[in-house]
């Protein structure tokens, strides 16, 4: 059976689901990558959301990533993989400097300790539709991050629907 299929030469297919023997064989890919187009230093205090304000790609709906509040809205229940890379443009820290993934305002995964150049983290998380995911500077002294497309990113992909 082919469900929700509306074909014509002039139409774009945006919601194609192919079912064979009750198994979905053509899933829609849910994935995104965001970065920053500031191309400058930004100072962050503990609790600040990292300002990923530029969408590299976001499928199937670009509106799932909000460049105003720098968060991704989960479009489909499932297991997601998230990652971030952040470039610290500060002197190496001598106290704990931690970044974290947040879901609906609650910490999911924390990374960091003493930091000097690049901070990165990857996590697998079960999420529900409409959960909000963002990256925050979780704890530590004020830091300076260089926010540019070639040195910082926040990415996610749906690995398995649940």
mmCIF file of C-alpha atoms in Angstrom:
data_model
loop_
_atom_site.group_PDB
_atom_site.id
_atom_site.type_symbol
_atom_site.label_atom_id
_atom_site.label_comp_id
_atom_site.label_asym_id
_atom_site.label_seq_id
_atom_site.Cartn_x
_atom_site.Cartn_y
_atom_site.Cartn_z
ATOM 1 C CA UNK A 1 0.000 0.000 0.000
ATOM 2 C CA UNK A 2 1.118 3.531 -0.698
ATOM 3 C CA UNK A 3 -0.443 6.076 1.661
ATOM 4 C CA UNK A 4 -0.652 9.860 1.464
ATOM 5 C CA UNK A 5 0.742 9.992 -2.044
ATOM 6 C CA UNK A 6 -0.300 12.860 -4.259
ATOM 7 C CA UNK A 7 1.623 12.676 -7.535
ATOM 8 C CA UNK A 8 1.764 14.915 -10.535
ATOM 9 C CA UNK A 9 4.658 16.251 -12.574
ATOM 10 C CA UNK A 10 4.188 19.697 -11.058
ATOM 11 C CA UNK A 11 3.790 18.697 -7.383
ATOM 12 C CA UNK A 12 6.565 18.265 -4.874
ATOM 13 C CA UNK A 13 6.234 15.123 -2.759
ATOM 14 C CA UNK A 14 6.664 16.139 0.866
ATOM 15 C CA UNK A 15 4.955 13.344 2.794
ATOM 16 C CA UNK A 16 5.602 10.029 1.084
ATOM 17 C CA UNK A 17 5.274 6.910 3.184
ATOM 18 C CA UNK A 18 5.679 3.480 1.589
ATOM 19 C CA UNK A 19 4.388 0.472 3.549
ATOM 20 C CA UNK A 20 5.221 -3.105 2.518
ATOM 21 C CA UNK A 21 3.785 -5.925 4.628
ATOM 22 C CA UNK A 22 3.047 -3.413 7.422
ATOM 23 C CA UNK A 23 6.678 -2.199 7.462
ATOM 24 C CA UNK A 24 7.619 1.330 6.545
ATOM 25 C CA UNK A 25 10.421 1.073 3.979
ATOM 26 C CA UNK A 26 10.780 4.685 2.937
ATOM 27 C CA UNK A 27 11.060 6.788 6.088
ATOM 28 C CA UNK A 28 11.219 10.538 5.979
ATOM 29 C CA UNK A 29 14.649 11.695 7.138
ATOM 30 C CA UNK A 30 14.515 14.083 10.097
ATOM 31 C CA UNK A 31 17.842 15.869 10.474
ATOM 32 C CA UNK A 32 19.340 19.305 10.968
ATOM 33 C CA UNK A 33 22.560 21.234 11.216
ATOM 34 C CA UNK A 34 22.722 24.753 12.594
ATOM 35 C CA UNK A 35 25.672 27.068 13.025
ATOM 36 C CA UNK A 36 26.286 30.767 13.557
ATOM 37 C CA UNK A 37 26.762 33.587 11.095
ATOM 38 C CA UNK A 38 27.983 36.135 13.644
ATOM 39 C CA UNK A 39 31.615 35.538 12.556
ATOM 40 C CA UNK A 40 32.731 37.158 15.784
ATOM 41 C CA UNK A 41 33.342 36.563 19.463
ATOM 42 C CA UNK A 42 30.335 36.255 21.772
ATOM 43 C CA UNK A 43 30.584 36.289 25.582
ATOM 44 C CA UNK A 44 28.445 33.762 27.465
ATOM 45 C CA UNK A 45 27.557 33.467 31.134
ATOM 46 C CA UNK A 46 26.399 30.307 32.885
ATOM 47 C CA UNK A 47 22.841 29.505 31.859
ATOM 48 C CA UNK A 48 23.004 31.234 28.446
ATOM 49 C CA UNK A 49 21.734 29.381 25.382
ATOM 50 C CA UNK A 50 24.404 29.120 22.689
ATOM 51 C CA UNK A 51 23.306 31.241 19.727
ATOM 52 C CA UNK A 52 23.158 28.904 16.741
ATOM 53 C CA UNK A 53 21.395 31.431 14.493
ATOM 54 C CA UNK A 54 21.988 30.024 11.020
ATOM 55 C CA UNK A 55 20.413 26.889 9.532
ATOM 56 C CA UNK A 56 22.708 24.884 7.277
ATOM 57 C CA UNK A 57 19.897 22.389 6.612
ATOM 58 C CA UNK A 58 16.800 21.155 8.395
ATOM 59 C CA UNK A 59 14.667 18.370 6.884
ATOM 60 C CA UNK A 60 11.869 17.844 6.229
ATOM 61 C CA UNK A 61 10.716 21.155 7.782
ATOM 62 C CA UNK A 62 13.134 24.056 8.093
ATOM 63 C CA UNK A 63 10.785 25.571 10.672
ATOM 64 C CA UNK A 64 11.744 22.803 13.147
ATOM 65 C CA UNK A 65 14.873 24.806 13.996
ATOM 66 C CA UNK A 66 14.124 28.175 15.592
ATOM 67 C CA UNK A 67 16.860 30.761 14.957
ATOM 68 C CA UNK A 68 15.253 33.187 17.429
ATOM 69 C CA UNK A 69 15.489 30.942 20.514
ATOM 70 C CA UNK A 70 18.257 28.706 19.041
ATOM 71 C CA UNK A 71 16.367 25.454 19.601
ATOM 72 C CA UNK A 72 15.187 22.422 17.658
ATOM 73 C CA UNK A 73 11.578 21.261 18.005
ATOM 74 C CA UNK A 74 11.310 17.473 17.783
ATOM 75 C CA UNK A 75 8.992 16.672 14.853
ATOM 76 C CA UNK A 76 8.558 12.926 15.521
ATOM 77 C CA UNK A 77 8.846 10.611 18.558
ATOM 78 C CA UNK A 78 12.060 8.619 18.500
ATOM 79 C CA UNK A 79 15.697 8.099 19.373
ATOM 80 C CA UNK A 80 17.809 11.045 18.211
ATOM 81 C CA UNK A 81 21.527 11.613 18.032
ATOM 82 C CA UNK A 82 22.635 15.166 18.833
ATOM 83 C CA UNK A 83 26.094 16.703 18.661
ATOM 84 C CA UNK A 84 27.737 20.079 19.003
ATOM 85 C CA UNK A 85 31.143 21.606 18.350
ATOM 86 C CA UNK A 86 32.053 24.920 19.928
ATOM 87 C CA UNK A 87 35.242 26.957 19.595
ATOM 88 C CA UNK A 88 36.425 28.650 22.799
ATOM 89 C CA UNK A 89 38.269 31.867 22.050
ATOM 90 C CA UNK A 90 39.245 32.482 25.664
ATOM 91 C CA UNK A 91 42.351 31.696 27.642
ATOM 92 C CA UNK A 92 42.249 28.091 28.916
ATOM 93 C CA UNK A 93 39.964 27.877 31.925
ATOM 94 C CA UNK A 94 41.252 26.972 35.351
ATOM 95 C CA UNK A 95 37.864 25.989 36.711
ATOM 96 C CA UNK A 96 35.049 23.788 35.448
ATOM 97 C CA UNK A 97 33.585 25.001 32.173
ATOM 98 C CA UNK A 98 30.667 22.868 31.079
ATOM 99 C CA UNK A 99 28.288 22.867 28.129
ATOM 100 C CA UNK A 100 25.075 20.849 28.104
ATOM 101 C CA UNK A 101 22.239 19.643 25.925
ATOM 102 C CA UNK A 102 18.855 20.629 27.340
ATOM 103 C CA UNK A 103 15.448 19.132 26.618
ATOM 104 C CA UNK A 104 12.493 21.282 27.656
ATOM 105 C CA UNK A 105 14.775 23.265 29.974
ATOM 106 C CA UNK A 106 16.217 20.176 31.729
ATOM 107 C CA UNK A 107 19.834 19.007 31.355
ATOM 108 C CA UNK A 108 20.242 15.823 29.308
ATOM 109 C CA UNK A 109 24.022 15.528 28.813
ATOM 110 C CA UNK A 110 26.914 17.635 30.114
ATOM 111 C CA UNK A 111 30.418 17.898 28.678
ATOM 112 C CA UNK A 112 33.544 19.748 29.656
ATOM 113 C CA UNK A 113 35.872 20.375 32.523
ATOM 114 C CA UNK A 114 38.884 22.593 32.028
ATOM 115 C CA UNK A 115 38.521 23.927 28.499
ATOM 116 C CA UNK A 116 40.950 25.461 26.047
ATOM 117 C CA UNK A 117 39.957 25.309 22.370
ATOM 118 C CA UNK A 118 37.230 23.015 21.099
ATOM 119 C CA UNK A 119 34.377 21.585 23.122
ATOM 120 C CA UNK A 120 32.261 18.856 21.555
ATOM 121 C CA UNK A 121 29.700 16.320 22.676
ATOM 122 C CA UNK A 122 27.456 13.658 21.160
ATOM 123 C CA UNK A 123 24.504 11.976 22.844
ATOM 124 C CA UNK A 124 21.612 9.625 22.075
ATOM 125 C CA UNK A 125 18.292 10.660 23.576
ATOM 126 C CA UNK A 126 14.697 9.485 23.434
ATOM 127 C CA UNK A 127 12.499 12.446 22.535
ATOM 128 C CA UNK A 128 8.817 13.119 22.091
ATOM 129 C CA UNK A 129 7.170 15.251 19.449
ATOM 130 C CA UNK A 130 7.387 18.966 20.347
ATOM 131 C CA UNK A 131 10.255 18.555 22.823
ATOM 132 C CA UNK A 132 12.630 21.535 22.606
ATOM 133 C CA UNK A 133 16.367 20.817 22.371
ATOM 134 C CA UNK A 134 19.101 23.426 22.795
ATOM 135 C CA UNK A 135 22.737 23.793 23.883
ATOM 136 C CA UNK A 136 23.625 25.961 26.873
ATOM 137 C CA UNK A 137 26.674 27.125 28.694
ATOM 138 C CA UNK A 138 25.883 25.214 31.851
ATOM 139 C CA UNK A 139 28.435 26.242 34.474
ATOM 140 C CA UNK A 140 31.662 28.189 34.797
ATOM 141 C CA UNK A 141 33.122 31.680 34.534
ATOM 142 C CA UNK A 142 32.167 33.913 31.602
ATOM 143 C CA UNK A 143 33.691 32.589 28.397
ATOM 144 C CA UNK A 144 34.196 33.891 24.886
ATOM 145 C CA UNK A 145 33.145 31.679 21.988
ATOM 146 C CA UNK A 146 33.998 32.406 18.381
ATOM 147 C CA UNK A 147 30.665 31.927 16.625
ATOM 148 C CA UNK A 148 31.140 31.208 12.906
ATOM 149 C CA UNK A 149 29.923 28.614 10.411
ATOM 150 C CA UNK A 150 33.298 26.884 10.087
ATOM 151 C CA UNK A 151 33.975 26.390 13.808
ATOM 152 C CA UNK A 152 30.655 25.786 15.571
ATOM 153 C CA UNK A 153 27.667 23.560 14.890
ATOM 154 C CA UNK A 154 24.657 21.926 16.509
ATOM 155 C CA UNK A 155 23.342 18.830 14.707
ATOM 156 C CA UNK A 156 20.712 16.171 15.153
ATOM 157 C CA UNK A 157 19.207 13.191 13.361
ATOM 158 C CA UNK A 158 16.326 10.825 14.051
ATOM 159 C CA UNK A 159 17.819 7.332 14.240
ATOM 160 C CA UNK A 160 14.716 5.302 15.106
ATOM 161 C CA UNK A 161 11.055 6.112 15.454
ATOM 162 C CA UNK A 162 9.429 4.851 18.664
#
